Amino acid sequence: MGHATDDSANAVHSVGATSSAAVNAAALDGTVAGVVKAVDSSVVEISASSGSGKATGSGVIITANGQVITNNHVIAGAQQITVTYATGKTATAQVVGTDAKKDLALIKIQGASNLPAATLGDSSSVAIGDQVVAIGSPEGLSNTVTSGIVSALNREVTVPVETGQDQNSQGFGNGGSQGGGDQWPFSFNGNQYNGDTGSSTTTYKALQTDASLNPGNSGGALINMSGQIIGINSAMYSDSSSGGSSSSSAGSVGLGFAIPINTVKADLATLQAGGTN
């Protein structure tokens, strides 16, 4: 994958870390606007294409040399991956590692350097009622910002292990793709949402938020008011009718889920080593 040899370029910034390529912490002032100023440039739109279609999702830059964390279902089966920065500039990327059981993937932006790497927080310190900000690319609308609170902790969310491309559920369920399609299916408490998860599934504990998440937010950032990433947005319930409804008719009802960032951090070494769990 052409990894950089500069250790600082490969460094993942966790709480307390500093770097010239880290987010603009000086912008943080306790407001949503401050969080956006600090973190927005660390979130990218991801377009993943294959012979069966195109998936649109989001990702979070975690190293200065272009490592980006996202959901596995955004990029699974992709033959070509393009990222779009907050500035509108585009670049190509390649898959480094995947973990379908956790719905996580790591991609690498080709030729990248000195990018604004997000600071990864500590999801074990998150409390119900904490204010959060979500940044992603719903319906292909790059770097859209919404806000809300953490509604619950440790929700057991079940999602398909099969690739989104194979299921025709593309990038948070076909968000931003050329045609209509189902939302990315998931289940919790024994109930199915956005369709059928199928027979091959995986379950993870998630943060629940009422911040508005829509098709295309998959892989995007859930951020605390200190500008730290506390989760990777991964599933949402859409109050749209089933069967042939377009993604544009699907709207958030304030029931979204994010993979806790501590789960991501625990998986990073495996992903960076090219793991394909």
Tab-separated table of C-alpha atoms in Angstrom:
chain	number	residue	atom	x	y	z
A	1	MET	CA	0.000	0.000	0.000
A	2	GLY	CA	3.020	2.295	-0.015
A	3	HIS	CA	3.152	3.144	3.679
A	4	ALA	CA	5.187	6.219	4.595
A	5	THR	CA	8.368	5.642	6.573
A	6	ASP	CA	7.925	8.773	8.698
A	7	ASP	CA	6.630	7.607	12.089
A	8	SER	CA	4.892	10.935	12.696
A	9	ALA	CA	2.956	10.517	9.462
A	10	ASN	CA	1.758	7.096	10.605
A	11	ALA	CA	0.896	8.216	14.135
A	12	VAL	CA	-2.693	7.905	15.281
A	13	HIS	CA	-3.660	10.846	17.474
A	14	SER	CA	-5.444	9.797	20.637
A	15	VAL	CA	-6.489	11.982	23.557
A	16	GLY	CA	-3.575	14.102	24.702
A	17	ALA	CA	-1.529	13.676	21.523
A	18	THR	CA	-0.337	16.682	19.549
A	19	SER	CA	0.858	17.057	15.981
A	20	SER	CA	1.287	19.737	13.367
A	21	ALA	CA	-1.158	17.743	11.247
A	22	ALA	CA	-3.703	17.298	14.036
A	23	VAL	CA	-7.064	19.029	14.085
A	24	ASN	CA	-7.356	22.722	14.916
A	25	ALA	CA	-7.878	22.469	18.682
A	26	ALA	CA	-7.728	26.259	19.030
A	27	ALA	CA	-11.125	26.461	17.326
A	28	LEU	CA	-12.849	24.542	20.114
A	29	ASP	CA	-15.041	26.838	22.205
A	30	GLY	CA	-17.798	24.555	23.469
A	31	THR	CA	-20.064	25.155	20.480
A	32	VAL	CA	-21.087	22.965	17.562
A	33	ALA	CA	-19.529	25.537	15.236
A	34	GLY	CA	-16.244	25.225	17.107
A	35	VAL	CA	-16.264	21.448	16.783
A	36	VAL	CA	-16.918	21.751	13.061
A	37	LYS	CA	-14.043	24.197	12.585
A	38	ALA	CA	-11.733	21.830	14.428
A	39	VAL	CA	-12.729	18.508	12.880
A	40	ASP	CA	-14.490	19.064	9.539
A	41	SER	CA	-11.316	18.820	7.456
A	42	SER	CA	-10.620	15.366	8.932
A	43	VAL	CA	-13.825	13.871	7.476
A	44	VAL	CA	-14.001	12.740	3.843
A	45	GLU	CA	-16.632	11.432	1.468
A	46	ILE	CA	-15.945	7.968	0.063
A	47	SER	CA	-17.162	6.738	-3.308
A	48	ALA	CA	-16.621	3.010	-3.863
A	49	SER	CA	-17.340	1.592	-7.313
A	50	SER	CA	-17.655	-1.954	-8.572
A	51	GLY	CA	-19.215	-3.736	-11.509
A	52	SER	CA	-22.505	-3.932	-9.607
A	53	GLY	CA	-22.810	-0.266	-8.678
A	54	LYS	CA	-21.479	2.586	-6.612
A	55	ALA	CA	-21.518	3.073	-2.850
A	56	THR	CA	-21.238	6.456	-1.176
A	57	GLY	CA	-20.220	6.775	2.445
A	58	SER	CA	-17.910	8.699	4.731
A	59	GLY	CA	-14.574	8.240	6.465
A	60	VAL	CA	-12.327	9.779	9.117
A	61	ILE	CA	-8.664	10.639	8.505
A	62	ILE	CA	-6.630	9.149	11.369
A	63	THR	CA	-3.029	9.666	10.198
A	64	ALA	CA	-1.262	12.509	8.431
A	65	ASN	CA	-0.266	10.202	5.567
A	66	GLY	CA	-3.842	9.364	4.660
A	67	GLN	CA	-5.100	6.381	6.616
A	68	VAL	CA	-8.893	6.620	6.807
A	69	ILE	CA	-11.234	4.569	8.978
A	70	THR	CA	-14.689	3.748	7.620
A	71	ASN	CA	-17.299	0.981	7.655
A	72	ASN	CA	-16.581	-2.270	5.886
A	73	HIS	CA	-19.979	-2.190	4.192
A	74	VAL	CA	-19.067	1.094	2.481
A	75	ILE	CA	-16.042	-0.292	0.612
A	76	ALA	CA	-16.579	-4.075	0.551
A	77	GLY	CA	-16.328	-5.451	-2.967
A	78	ALA	CA	-15.126	-2.137	-4.404
A	79	GLN	CA	-12.842	-2.118	-7.421
A	80	GLN	CA	-12.126	1.612	-7.220
A	81	ILE	CA	-12.262	4.013	-4.262
A	82	THR	CA	-12.284	7.805	-4.498
A	83	VAL	CA	-12.237	10.169	-1.527
A	84	THR	CA	-13.412	13.760	-1.573
A	85	TYR	CA	-11.904	16.146	0.967
A	86	ALA	CA	-13.885	18.905	2.667
A	87	THR	CA	-12.233	21.290	0.187
A	88	GLY	CA	-13.758	19.404	-2.745
A	89	LYS	CA	-10.423	17.986	-3.900
A	90	THR	CA	-10.476	14.290	-4.791
A	91	ALA	CA	-7.937	11.490	-4.541
A	92	THR	CA	-7.815	7.743	-5.027
A	93	ALA	CA	-7.509	5.273	-2.178
A	94	GLN	CA	-6.904	1.580	-1.657
A	95	VAL	CA	-8.052	-0.858	0.993
A	96	VAL	CA	-5.471	-1.647	3.687
A	97	GLY	CA	-7.453	-3.939	5.979
A	98	THR	CA	-11.018	-4.987	6.732
A	99	ASP	CA	-12.926	-6.492	9.643
A	100	ALA	CA	-16.415	-7.480	8.543
A	101	LYS	CA	-17.238	-8.801	12.016
A	102	LYS	CA	-16.880	-5.289	13.430
A	103	ASP	CA	-18.015	-3.556	10.209
A	104	LEU	CA	-14.726	-1.653	10.077
A	105	ALA	CA	-12.265	-0.989	7.273
A	106	LEU	CA	-9.060	0.988	6.845
A	107	ILE	CA	-8.223	2.617	3.520
A	108	LYS	CA	-5.148	4.604	2.466
A	109	ILE	CA	-5.295	7.760	0.346
A	110	GLN	CA	-2.618	7.492	-2.312
A	111	GLY	CA	0.199	10.063	-2.195
A	112	ALA	CA	-1.225	11.833	0.859
A	113	SER	CA	0.890	13.788	3.339
A	114	ASN	CA	0.410	16.307	6.132
A	115	LEU	CA	-3.321	15.706	6.358
A	116	PRO	CA	-5.334	16.879	9.408
A	117	ALA	CA	-5.633	13.680	11.422
A	118	ALA	CA	-8.569	13.514	13.801
A	119	THR	CA	-8.006	12.958	17.506
A	120	LEU	CA	-9.459	9.673	18.728
A	121	GLY	CA	-11.201	10.015	22.084
A	122	ASP	CA	-12.160	7.531	24.804
A	123	SER	CA	-15.622	6.067	24.353
A	124	SER	CA	-15.533	4.530	27.834
A	125	SER	CA	-15.899	8.051	29.238
A	126	VAL	CA	-19.026	8.810	27.190
A	127	ALA	CA	-22.198	9.349	29.224
A	128	ILE	CA	-25.856	9.280	28.269
A	129	GLY	CA	-26.921	12.850	27.570
A	130	ASP	CA	-23.514	14.016	26.324
A	131	GLN	CA	-23.822	16.439	23.412
A	132	VAL	CA	-22.350	15.138	20.157
A	133	VAL	CA	-21.779	16.296	16.589
A	134	ALA	CA	-22.007	14.065	13.507
A	135	ILE	CA	-20.183	14.852	10.259
A	136	GLY	CA	-20.632	12.813	7.089
A	137	SER	CA	-21.938	12.789	3.544
A	138	PRO	CA	-25.635	11.848	3.556
A	139	GLU	CA	-27.047	11.458	0.037
A	140	GLY	CA	-23.615	12.499	-1.262
A	141	LEU	CA	-23.843	15.935	0.401
A	142	SER	CA	-20.246	16.167	1.565
A	143	ASN	CA	-19.444	17.147	5.155
A	144	THR	CA	-22.981	17.674	6.350
A	145	VAL	CA	-23.170	18.530	10.065
A	146	THR	CA	-25.865	17.464	12.532
A	147	SER	CA	-25.911	17.435	16.316
A	148	GLY	CA	-27.682	15.716	19.178
A	149	ILE	CA	-26.968	13.729	22.296
A	150	VAL	CA	-25.852	10.243	23.238
A	151	SER	CA	-29.164	8.470	23.786
A	152	ALA	CA	-27.900	5.133	25.113
A	153	LEU	CA	-24.773	3.030	25.549
A	154	ASN	CA	-23.915	-0.576	24.695
A	155	ARG	CA	-26.781	-1.195	22.294
A	156	GLU	CA	-26.324	-4.585	20.629
A	157	VAL	CA	-26.657	-3.972	16.895
A	158	THR	CA	-26.637	-6.823	14.383
A	159	VAL	CA	-25.648	-6.219	10.747
A	160	PRO	CA	-24.956	-8.428	7.708
A	161	VAL	CA	-21.451	-9.765	7.168
A	162	GLU	CA	-22.003	-9.964	3.396
A	163	THR	CA	-20.738	-7.003	1.417
A	164	GLY	CA	-23.014	-4.095	0.727
A	165	GLN	CA	-22.157	-4.394	-2.973
A	166	ASP	CA	-23.380	-7.996	-3.037
A	167	GLN	CA	-26.583	-7.103	-1.229
A	168	ASN	CA	-27.183	-3.992	-3.343
A	169	SER	CA	-27.234	-2.057	-0.068
A	170	GLN	CA	-24.651	0.496	-0.919
A	171	GLY	CA	-22.888	2.788	1.515
A	172	PHE	CA	-25.262	3.122	4.455
A	173	GLY	CA	-27.796	1.465	2.222
A	174	ASN	CA	-27.337	2.826	-1.280
A	175	GLY	CA	-26.950	6.424	-0.151
A	176	GLY	CA	-25.835	8.604	-3.011
A	177	SER	CA	-25.805	5.806	-5.569
A	178	GLN	CA	-27.281	6.162	-9.012
A	179	GLY	CA	-30.337	4.052	-8.350
A	180	GLY	CA	-32.722	3.607	-5.469
A	181	GLY	CA	-32.418	0.806	-2.982
A	182	ASP	CA	-32.883	-0.457	0.518
A	183	GLN	CA	-31.249	1.046	3.568
A	184	TRP	CA	-28.357	-0.863	5.158
A	185	PRO	CA	-30.275	-3.474	7.203
A	186	PHE	CA	-29.671	-4.041	10.907
A	187	SER	CA	-31.474	-5.421	13.918
A	188	PHE	CA	-31.594	-4.984	17.672
A	189	ASN	CA	-33.822	-6.358	20.414
A	190	GLY	CA	-34.874	-9.035	17.935
A	191	ASN	CA	-36.434	-6.535	15.528
A	192	GLN	CA	-35.341	-6.063	11.907
A	193	TYR	CA	-34.930	-2.581	10.439
A	194	ASN	CA	-34.358	-1.438	6.844
A	195	GLY	CA	-34.873	-4.940	5.493
A	196	ASP	CA	-33.520	-8.402	6.264
A	197	THR	CA	-30.018	-8.828	7.703
A	198	GLY	CA	-29.821	-12.313	6.204
A	199	SER	CA	-28.330	-15.470	7.682
A	200	SER	CA	-24.705	-14.320	8.000
A	201	THR	CA	-24.556	-11.559	10.603
A	202	THR	CA	-22.328	-10.017	13.235
A	203	THR	CA	-23.247	-8.170	16.422
A	204	TYR	CA	-21.404	-5.307	18.104
A	205	LYS	CA	-22.113	-2.945	20.985
A	206	ALA	CA	-22.870	0.572	19.761
A	207	LEU	CA	-23.465	4.086	20.971
A	208	GLN	CA	-27.001	5.273	20.233
A	209	THR	CA	-27.551	8.895	19.207
A	210	ASP	CA	-30.417	11.116	18.140
A	211	ALA	CA	-28.110	13.172	15.899
A	212	SER	CA	-29.659	12.966	12.439
A	213	LEU	CA	-27.972	10.256	10.350
A	214	ASN	CA	-29.033	9.509	6.792
A	215	PRO	CA	-27.866	7.315	3.892
A	216	GLY	CA	-24.213	8.163	3.250
A	217	ASN	CA	-23.309	8.909	6.882
A	218	SER	CA	-21.786	5.430	7.253
A	219	GLY	CA	-18.155	5.639	8.292
A	220	GLY	CA	-18.452	9.270	9.335
A	221	ALA	CA	-17.524	10.840	12.642
A	222	LEU	CA	-19.428	11.069	15.906
A	223	ILE	CA	-17.603	13.753	17.879
A	224	ASN	CA	-17.707	15.036	21.447
A	225	MET	CA	-17.582	18.721	22.313
A	226	SER	CA	-13.827	18.478	22.873
A	227	GLY	CA	-13.359	17.680	19.193
A	228	GLN	CA	-12.512	14.024	19.786
A	229	ILE	CA	-13.909	11.161	17.726
A	230	ILE	CA	-15.951	8.941	20.043
A	231	GLY	CA	-17.621	6.771	17.412
A	232	ILE	CA	-17.842	5.816	13.750
A	233	ASN	CA	-21.423	6.143	12.520
A	234	SER	CA	-22.612	2.807	11.214
A	235	ALA	CA	-26.389	2.293	11.196
A	236	MET	CA	-29.605	4.288	11.260
A	237	TYR	CA	-33.294	3.582	11.191
A	238	SER	CA	-35.222	5.170	8.357
A	239	ASP	CA	-38.979	5.626	8.553
A	240	SER	CA	-39.436	4.881	4.855
A	241	SER	CA	-41.708	2.321	3.300
A	242	SER	CA	-40.074	-0.872	2.141
A	243	GLY	CA	-39.932	-2.084	-1.392
A	244	GLY	CA	-38.598	0.142	-4.127
A	245	SER	CA	-38.438	3.393	-2.199
A	246	SER	CA	-35.622	5.668	-3.238
A	247	SER	CA	-32.927	6.730	-0.813
A	248	SER	CA	-34.147	10.316	-1.109
A	249	SER	CA	-37.437	9.327	0.511
A	250	ALA	CA	-35.656	7.889	3.518
A	251	GLY	CA	-35.230	10.206	6.447
A	252	SER	CA	-33.695	9.983	9.895
A	253	VAL	CA	-36.015	9.510	12.848
A	254	GLY	CA	-33.348	10.163	15.455
A	255	LEU	CA	-32.345	6.536	15.909
A	256	GLY	CA	-28.707	6.171	14.904
A	257	PHE	CA	-25.816	4.004	16.023
A	258	ALA	CA	-22.045	4.389	16.064
A	259	ILE	CA	-19.228	1.919	16.659
A	260	PRO	CA	-17.425	3.107	19.832
A	261	ILE	CA	-13.994	4.517	19.085
A	262	ASN	CA	-12.378	2.205	21.652
A	263	THR	CA	-13.556	-0.716	19.506
A	264	VAL	CA	-11.888	0.960	16.529
A	265	LYS	CA	-8.636	1.602	18.397
A	266	ALA	CA	-8.467	-2.010	19.575
A	267	ASP	CA	-8.772	-3.159	15.946
A	268	LEU	CA	-6.381	-0.665	14.354
A	269	ALA	CA	-3.189	-2.715	14.569
A	270	THR	CA	-4.889	-5.613	12.796
A	271	LEU	CA	-6.331	-3.334	10.124
A	272	GLN	CA	-3.005	-1.553	9.576
A	273	ALA	CA	-1.304	-4.929	9.165
A	274	GLY	CA	-3.677	-5.796	6.339
A	275	GLY	CA	-6.054	-8.002	8.282
A	276	THR	CA	-9.153	-9.280	6.480
A	277	ASN	CA	-11.270	-10.694	9.297
